[in-house]
mmCIF file of C-alpha atoms in Angstrom:
data_model
loop_
_atom_site.group_PDB
_atom_site.id
_atom_site.type_symbol
_atom_site.label_atom_id
_atom_site.label_comp_id
_atom_site.label_asym_id
_atom_site.label_seq_id
_atom_site.Cartn_x
_atom_site.Cartn_y
_atom_site.Cartn_z
ATOM 1 C CA SER M 51 -2.411 6.001 15.947
ATOM 2 C CA GLN M 52 -4.318 7.055 12.954
ATOM 3 C CA GLN M 53 -6.824 9.903 12.982
ATOM 4 C CA GLY M 54 -8.451 9.130 9.690
ATOM 5 C CA GLU M 55 -9.780 5.938 8.356
ATOM 6 C CA GLU M 56 -10.816 5.615 4.845
ATOM 7 C CA ASP M 57 -13.330 3.123 3.168
ATOM 8 C CA PRO M 58 -13.279 1.196 1.013
ATOM 9 C CA GLN M 59 -9.715 0.029 1.152
ATOM 10 C CA ALA M 60 -9.703 -0.671 -2.544
ATOM 11 C CA LEU M 61 -12.245 0.249 -5.246
ATOM 12 C CA SER M 62 -12.285 -0.934 -8.916
ATOM 13 C CA ILE M 63 -14.672 0.822 -11.443
ATOM 14 C CA GLN M 64 -14.979 1.248 -15.140
ATOM 15 C CA GLU M 65 -13.930 4.421 -16.850
ATOM 16 C CA GLY M 66 -16.767 6.912 -16.902
ATOM 17 C CA GLU M 67 -18.243 5.822 -13.577
ATOM 18 C CA ASN M 68 -18.023 7.777 -10.352
ATOM 19 C CA ALA M 69 -15.936 6.896 -7.441
ATOM 20 C CA THR M 70 -16.714 7.638 -3.933
ATOM 21 C CA MET M 71 -14.357 7.285 -1.073
ATOM 22 C CA ASN M 72 -15.095 7.976 2.499
ATOM 23 C CA CYS M 73 -13.108 9.105 5.502
ATOM 24 C CA SER M 74 -13.755 9.064 9.218
ATOM 25 C CA TYR M 75 -11.805 10.655 11.967
ATOM 26 C CA LYS M 76 -11.733 10.856 15.660
ATOM 27 C CA THR M 77 -10.981 14.239 17.175
ATOM 28 C CA SER M 78 -11.912 17.930 16.384
ATOM 29 C CA ILE M 79 -10.327 19.237 13.400
ATOM 30 C CA ASN M 80 -9.358 22.693 11.742
ATOM 31 C CA ASN M 81 -9.642 21.148 8.293
ATOM 32 C CA LEU M 82 -9.555 18.024 6.267
ATOM 33 C CA GLN M 83 -7.589 17.509 3.170
ATOM 34 C CA TRP M 84 -7.535 14.825 0.506
ATOM 35 C CA TYR M 85 -4.286 13.810 -1.243
ATOM 36 C CA ARG M 86 -3.525 11.529 -4.080
ATOM 37 C CA GLN M 87 -0.578 9.169 -4.598
ATOM 38 C CA ASN M 88 0.593 7.553 -7.762
ATOM 39 C CA SER M 89 2.383 4.388 -7.058
ATOM 40 C CA GLY M 90 5.903 4.947 -5.711
ATOM 41 C CA ARG M 91 5.596 8.821 -5.675
ATOM 42 C CA GLY M 92 5.053 11.514 -3.338
ATOM 43 C CA LEU M 93 1.581 12.749 -2.376
ATOM 44 C CA VAL M 94 -0.095 15.502 -4.222
ATOM 45 C CA HIS M 95 -2.752 17.694 -2.535
ATOM 46 C CA LEU M 96 -6.322 17.773 -4.146
ATOM 47 C CA ILE M 97 -8.452 19.751 -1.955
ATOM 48 C CA LEU M 98 -8.985 21.190 1.469
ATOM 49 C CA ILE M 99 -12.238 21.677 3.217
ATOM 50 C CA ARG M 100 -12.483 23.769 6.441
ATOM 51 C CA SER M 101 -14.379 22.693 9.450
ATOM 52 C CA ASN M 102 -17.016 25.380 8.919
ATOM 53 C CA GLU M 103 -17.659 24.266 5.271
ATOM 54 C CA ARG M 104 -19.907 21.426 4.221
ATOM 55 C CA GLU M 105 -19.132 20.885 0.679
ATOM 56 C CA LYS M 106 -16.451 22.006 -1.800
ATOM 57 C CA HIS M 107 -15.868 21.391 -5.505
ATOM 58 C CA SER M 108 -12.829 21.529 -7.640
ATOM 59 C CA GLY M 109 -13.125 20.350 -11.316
ATOM 60 C CA ARG M 110 -14.398 16.648 -11.239
ATOM 61 C CA LEU M 111 -13.902 16.349 -7.482
ATOM 62 C CA ARG M 112 -16.511 16.955 -4.815
ATOM 63 C CA VAL M 113 -15.835 16.873 -1.139
ATOM 64 C CA THR M 114 -18.246 16.800 1.637
ATOM 65 C CA LEU M 115 -17.639 17.164 5.370
ATOM 66 C CA ASP M 116 -19.985 16.229 8.203
ATOM 67 C CA THR M 117 -18.381 17.398 11.373
ATOM 68 C CA SER M 118 -21.316 15.942 13.586
ATOM 69 C CA LYS M 119 -20.505 12.495 12.222
ATOM 70 C CA LYS M 120 -16.701 13.201 11.989
ATOM 71 C CA SER M 121 -16.683 12.107 8.402
ATOM 72 C CA SER M 122 -15.959 13.192 4.833
ATOM 73 C CA SER M 123 -16.374 11.898 1.434
ATOM 74 C CA LEU M 124 -14.454 12.483 -1.970
ATOM 75 C CA LEU M 125 -16.376 11.965 -5.060
ATOM 76 C CA ILE M 126 -14.630 11.767 -8.511
ATOM 77 C CA THR M 127 -17.061 12.119 -11.247
ATOM 78 C CA ALA M 128 -16.511 10.640 -14.825
ATOM 79 C CA SER M 129 -13.531 8.689 -13.743
ATOM 80 C CA ARG M 130 -10.688 8.186 -16.117
ATOM 81 C CA ALA M 131 -7.865 5.512 -16.294
ATOM 82 C CA ALA M 132 -5.472 8.285 -15.171
ATOM 83 C CA ASP M 133 -7.472 8.639 -11.952
ATOM 84 C CA THR M 134 -5.952 5.310 -10.831
ATOM 85 C CA ALA M 135 -3.967 6.057 -7.711
ATOM 86 C CA SER M 136 -4.294 5.794 -3.815
ATOM 87 C CA TYR M 137 -6.294 8.550 -2.200
ATOM 88 C CA PHE M 138 -5.745 9.677 1.355
ATOM 89 C CA CYS M 139 -7.628 11.887 3.787
ATOM 90 C CA ALA M 140 -5.618 13.955 6.295
ATOM 91 C CA THR M 141 -6.533 15.935 9.362
ATOM 92 C CA ASP M 142 -4.654 18.655 11.238
ATOM 93 C CA LEU M 143 -4.228 18.491 15.020
ATOM 94 C CA ASN M 144 -3.072 21.881 16.434
ATOM 95 C CA THR M 145 -0.593 21.099 19.069
ATOM 96 C CA GLY M 146 1.456 24.136 19.006
ATOM 97 C CA GLY M 147 2.708 23.048 15.639
ATOM 98 C CA PHE M 148 0.399 21.417 13.175
ATOM 99 C CA LYS M 149 0.490 17.591 13.056
ATOM 100 C CA THR M 150 -1.083 16.371 9.854
ATOM 101 C CA ILE M 151 -2.226 12.834 10.422
ATOM 102 C CA PHE M 152 -3.237 10.618 7.396
ATOM 103 C CA GLY M 153 -5.428 7.702 6.967
ATOM 104 C CA ALA M 154 -4.684 4.278 5.513
ATOM 105 C CA GLY M 155 -5.925 5.349 2.030
ATOM 106 C CA THR M 156 -8.239 3.914 -0.651
ATOM 107 C CA ARG M 157 -6.689 2.302 -3.694
ATOM 108 C CA LEU M 158 -8.661 3.319 -6.781
ATOM 109 C CA PHE M 159 -8.287 1.441 -9.954
ATOM 110 C CA VAL M 160 -10.202 2.724 -13.059
ATOM 111 C CA LYS M 161 -10.388 0.216 -15.936
ATOM 112 C CA ALA M 162 -10.262 1.706 -19.506
ATOM 113 C CA SER K 234 8.214 29.082 -6.350
ATOM 114 C CA GLN K 235 8.875 26.443 -3.644
ATOM 115 C CA THR K 236 10.467 23.226 -4.287
ATOM 116 C CA ILE K 237 11.347 20.284 -2.012
ATOM 117 C CA HIS K 238 14.240 17.993 -2.602
ATOM 118 C CA GLN K 239 14.797 14.575 -0.960
ATOM 119 C CA TRP K 240 17.632 12.164 -1.320
ATOM 120 C CA PRO K 241 18.775 9.659 -1.855
ATOM 121 C CA ALA K 242 15.964 8.216 -3.769
ATOM 122 C CA THR K 243 16.672 4.646 -3.123
ATOM 123 C CA LEU K 244 18.891 3.061 -0.579
ATOM 124 C CA VAL K 245 19.734 -0.595 0.390
ATOM 125 C CA GLN K 246 21.540 -1.023 3.686
ATOM 126 C CA PRO K 247 22.542 -3.863 5.943
ATOM 127 C CA VAL K 248 21.085 -4.355 9.354
ATOM 128 C CA GLY K 249 22.996 -2.414 11.955
ATOM 129 C CA SER K 250 24.378 0.142 9.459
ATOM 130 C CA PRO K 251 23.680 3.999 9.819
ATOM 131 C CA LEU K 252 21.231 6.005 7.943
ATOM 132 C CA SER K 253 20.995 9.563 6.664
ATOM 133 C CA LEU K 254 18.191 10.850 4.623
ATOM 134 C CA GLU K 255 18.222 14.528 3.765
ATOM 135 C CA CYS K 256 15.449 16.833 2.819
ATOM 136 C CA THR K 257 15.666 20.586 1.741
ATOM 137 C CA VAL K 258 13.061 22.944 0.868
ATOM 138 C CA GLU K 259 13.667 26.155 -1.359
ATOM 139 C CA GLY K 260 11.513 29.241 -1.916
ATOM 140 C CA THR K 261 10.090 29.523 1.587
ATOM 141 C CA SER K 262 11.247 30.420 5.144
ATOM 142 C CA ASN K 263 10.572 28.957 8.498
ATOM 143 C CA PRO K 264 8.211 26.104 7.169
ATOM 144 C CA ASN K 265 6.859 23.451 9.360
ATOM 145 C CA LEU K 266 8.736 20.176 8.123
ATOM 146 C CA TYR K 267 7.653 16.598 8.429
ATOM 147 C CA TRP K 268 8.943 13.033 7.926
ATOM 148 C CA TYR K 269 6.459 10.203 7.176
ATOM 149 C CA ARG K 270 7.078 6.606 6.606
ATOM 150 C CA GLN K 271 4.921 4.294 4.389
ATOM 151 C CA ALA K 272 4.944 0.611 4.598
ATOM 152 C CA ALA K 273 4.060 -1.031 1.221
ATOM 153 C CA GLY K 274 0.396 -0.517 0.452
ATOM 154 C CA ARG K 275 -0.206 1.384 3.545
ATOM 155 C CA GLY K 276 -0.897 4.714 4.808
ATOM 156 C CA LEU K 277 1.587 7.405 6.049
ATOM 157 C CA GLN K 278 2.939 7.199 9.697
ATOM 158 C CA LEU K 279 4.095 10.617 11.044
ATOM 159 C CA LEU K 280 7.626 10.179 12.556
ATOM 160 C CA PHE K 281 8.795 13.703 13.206
ATOM 161 C CA TYR K 282 7.711 17.138 12.675
ATOM 162 C CA SER K 283 9.452 20.478 13.119
ATOM 163 C CA VAL K 284 8.341 23.974 13.608
ATOM 164 C CA GLY K 285 11.693 25.506 13.571
ATOM 165 C CA ILE K 286 15.554 25.228 13.798
ATOM 166 C CA GLY K 287 16.491 22.660 16.565
ATOM 167 C CA GLN K 288 12.794 22.006 17.412
ATOM 168 C CA ILE K 289 11.839 18.461 16.662
ATOM 169 C CA SER K 290 8.665 16.615 17.912
ATOM 170 C CA SER K 291 8.804 12.820 17.723
ATOM 171 C CA GLU K 292 5.685 10.889 17.138
ATOM 172 C CA VAL K 293 6.802 7.285 17.476
ATOM 173 C CA PRO K 294 9.399 5.860 19.781
ATOM 174 C CA GLN K 295 11.913 3.938 17.654
ATOM 175 C CA ASN K 296 15.625 4.029 16.589
ATOM 176 C CA LEU K 297 15.190 6.921 14.318
ATOM 177 C CA SER K 298 16.075 10.482 15.082
ATOM 178 C CA ALA K 299 15.520 13.803 13.060
ATOM 179 C CA SER K 300 17.531 17.089 13.151
ATOM 180 C CA ARG K 301 16.947 20.438 11.602
ATOM 181 C CA PRO K 302 20.357 22.238 11.634
ATOM 182 C CA GLN K 303 19.248 24.961 9.075
ATOM 183 C CA ASP K 304 15.706 26.515 8.552
ATOM 184 C CA ARG K 305 15.066 24.631 5.310
ATOM 185 C CA GLN K 306 16.953 21.293 6.038
ATOM 186 C CA PHE K 307 15.494 18.344 7.691
ATOM 187 C CA ILE K 308 17.569 15.187 8.253
ATOM 188 C CA LEU K 309 16.373 11.786 9.282
ATOM 189 C CA SER K 310 18.978 9.427 10.860
ATOM 190 C CA SER K 311 19.478 6.172 12.461
ATOM 191 C CA LYS K 312 22.668 4.676 14.230
ATOM 192 C CA LYS K 313 21.832 1.153 13.624
ATOM 193 C CA LEU K 314 19.108 0.197 11.129
ATOM 194 C CA LEU K 315 16.616 -2.598 11.868
ATOM 195 C CA LEU K 316 14.790 -4.712 9.280
ATOM 196 C CA SER K 317 11.418 -2.999 10.151
ATOM 197 C CA ASP K 318 12.934 0.356 9.191
ATOM 198 C CA SER K 319 12.437 -0.708 5.693
ATOM 199 C CA GLY K 320 9.958 1.493 3.957
ATOM 200 C CA PHE K 321 9.198 4.495 1.906
ATOM 201 C CA TYR K 322 10.142 7.882 3.547
ATOM 202 C CA LEU K 323 8.483 11.066 2.629
ATOM 203 C CA CYS K 324 9.414 14.593 3.545
ATOM 204 C CA ALA K 325 6.964 17.390 3.384
ATOM 205 C CA TRP K 326 6.668 21.106 4.235
ATOM 206 C CA ARG K 327 3.434 22.843 5.174
ATOM 207 C CA GLN K 328 2.207 25.984 3.519
ATOM 208 C CA ALA K 329 1.180 28.166 6.471
ATOM 209 C CA SER K 330 -1.538 30.170 4.669
ATOM 210 C CA SER K 331 -3.477 27.093 3.310
ATOM 211 C CA GLY K 332 -2.359 24.011 5.457
ATOM 212 C CA GLU K 333 -1.449 22.241 2.439
ATOM 213 C CA LEU K 334 1.446 19.754 2.649
ATOM 214 C CA PHE K 335 3.899 19.679 -0.220
ATOM 215 C CA PHE K 336 5.764 16.289 -0.623
ATOM 216 C CA GLY K 337 9.217 15.347 -1.760
ATOM 217 C CA GLU K 338 9.414 12.404 -4.145
ATOM 218 C CA GLY K 339 10.305 10.044 -1.353
ATOM 219 C CA SER K 340 13.375 7.691 -0.459
ATOM 220 C CA ARG K 341 12.800 4.039 -0.702
ATOM 221 C CA LEU K 342 14.895 2.304 1.990
ATOM 222 C CA THR K 343 15.408 -1.326 1.989
ATOM 223 C CA VAL K 344 17.287 -3.029 5.038
ATOM 224 C CA LEU K 345 18.607 -6.546 4.313
#
């Protein structure tokens, strides 16, 4: 079963526009992470937000976390064609070892 | 610095044949290790994770198995492949201090 669910499933925008992706999860978490995947490659970590944080920034990325709604959003500002990729949220379940569960992802296409 | 290696990168196997995918991590000790599978255009499904040598947790009942014969080596195996085993297999290790996962470049398996 998946812990995180992203929406939209796919997003197509023009270069320069902002892209917002949302993630919802089901159980209590220690933290929530966002990853990026270029087609056919491994995932690359973008940003981690802890359960006691509400907002975090890294360059053009802004992540928010609402634990009461069990949701998070990733905002990419001033998008570029190179931002075209799939974006996944992931949550940790502490079960004696850490299980990191990924959502289905949002495929972002930025048109030049 | 830490690196993760995964091989083979691409594999085409007939139904009923065995499988062995290998993952090794360098530059860290006693990492949590993970095997994920990704179907085309989909999210990541956690298959196995390991917190130490010989300690394997299985997430999905199937004809795959995992082993950790050494601290930094994680192997995914099957005695008899099914068509449904086709997919993109990703190995990852977890950085204990941050919770961040570092992924290998993946192994694409096609079962014919």
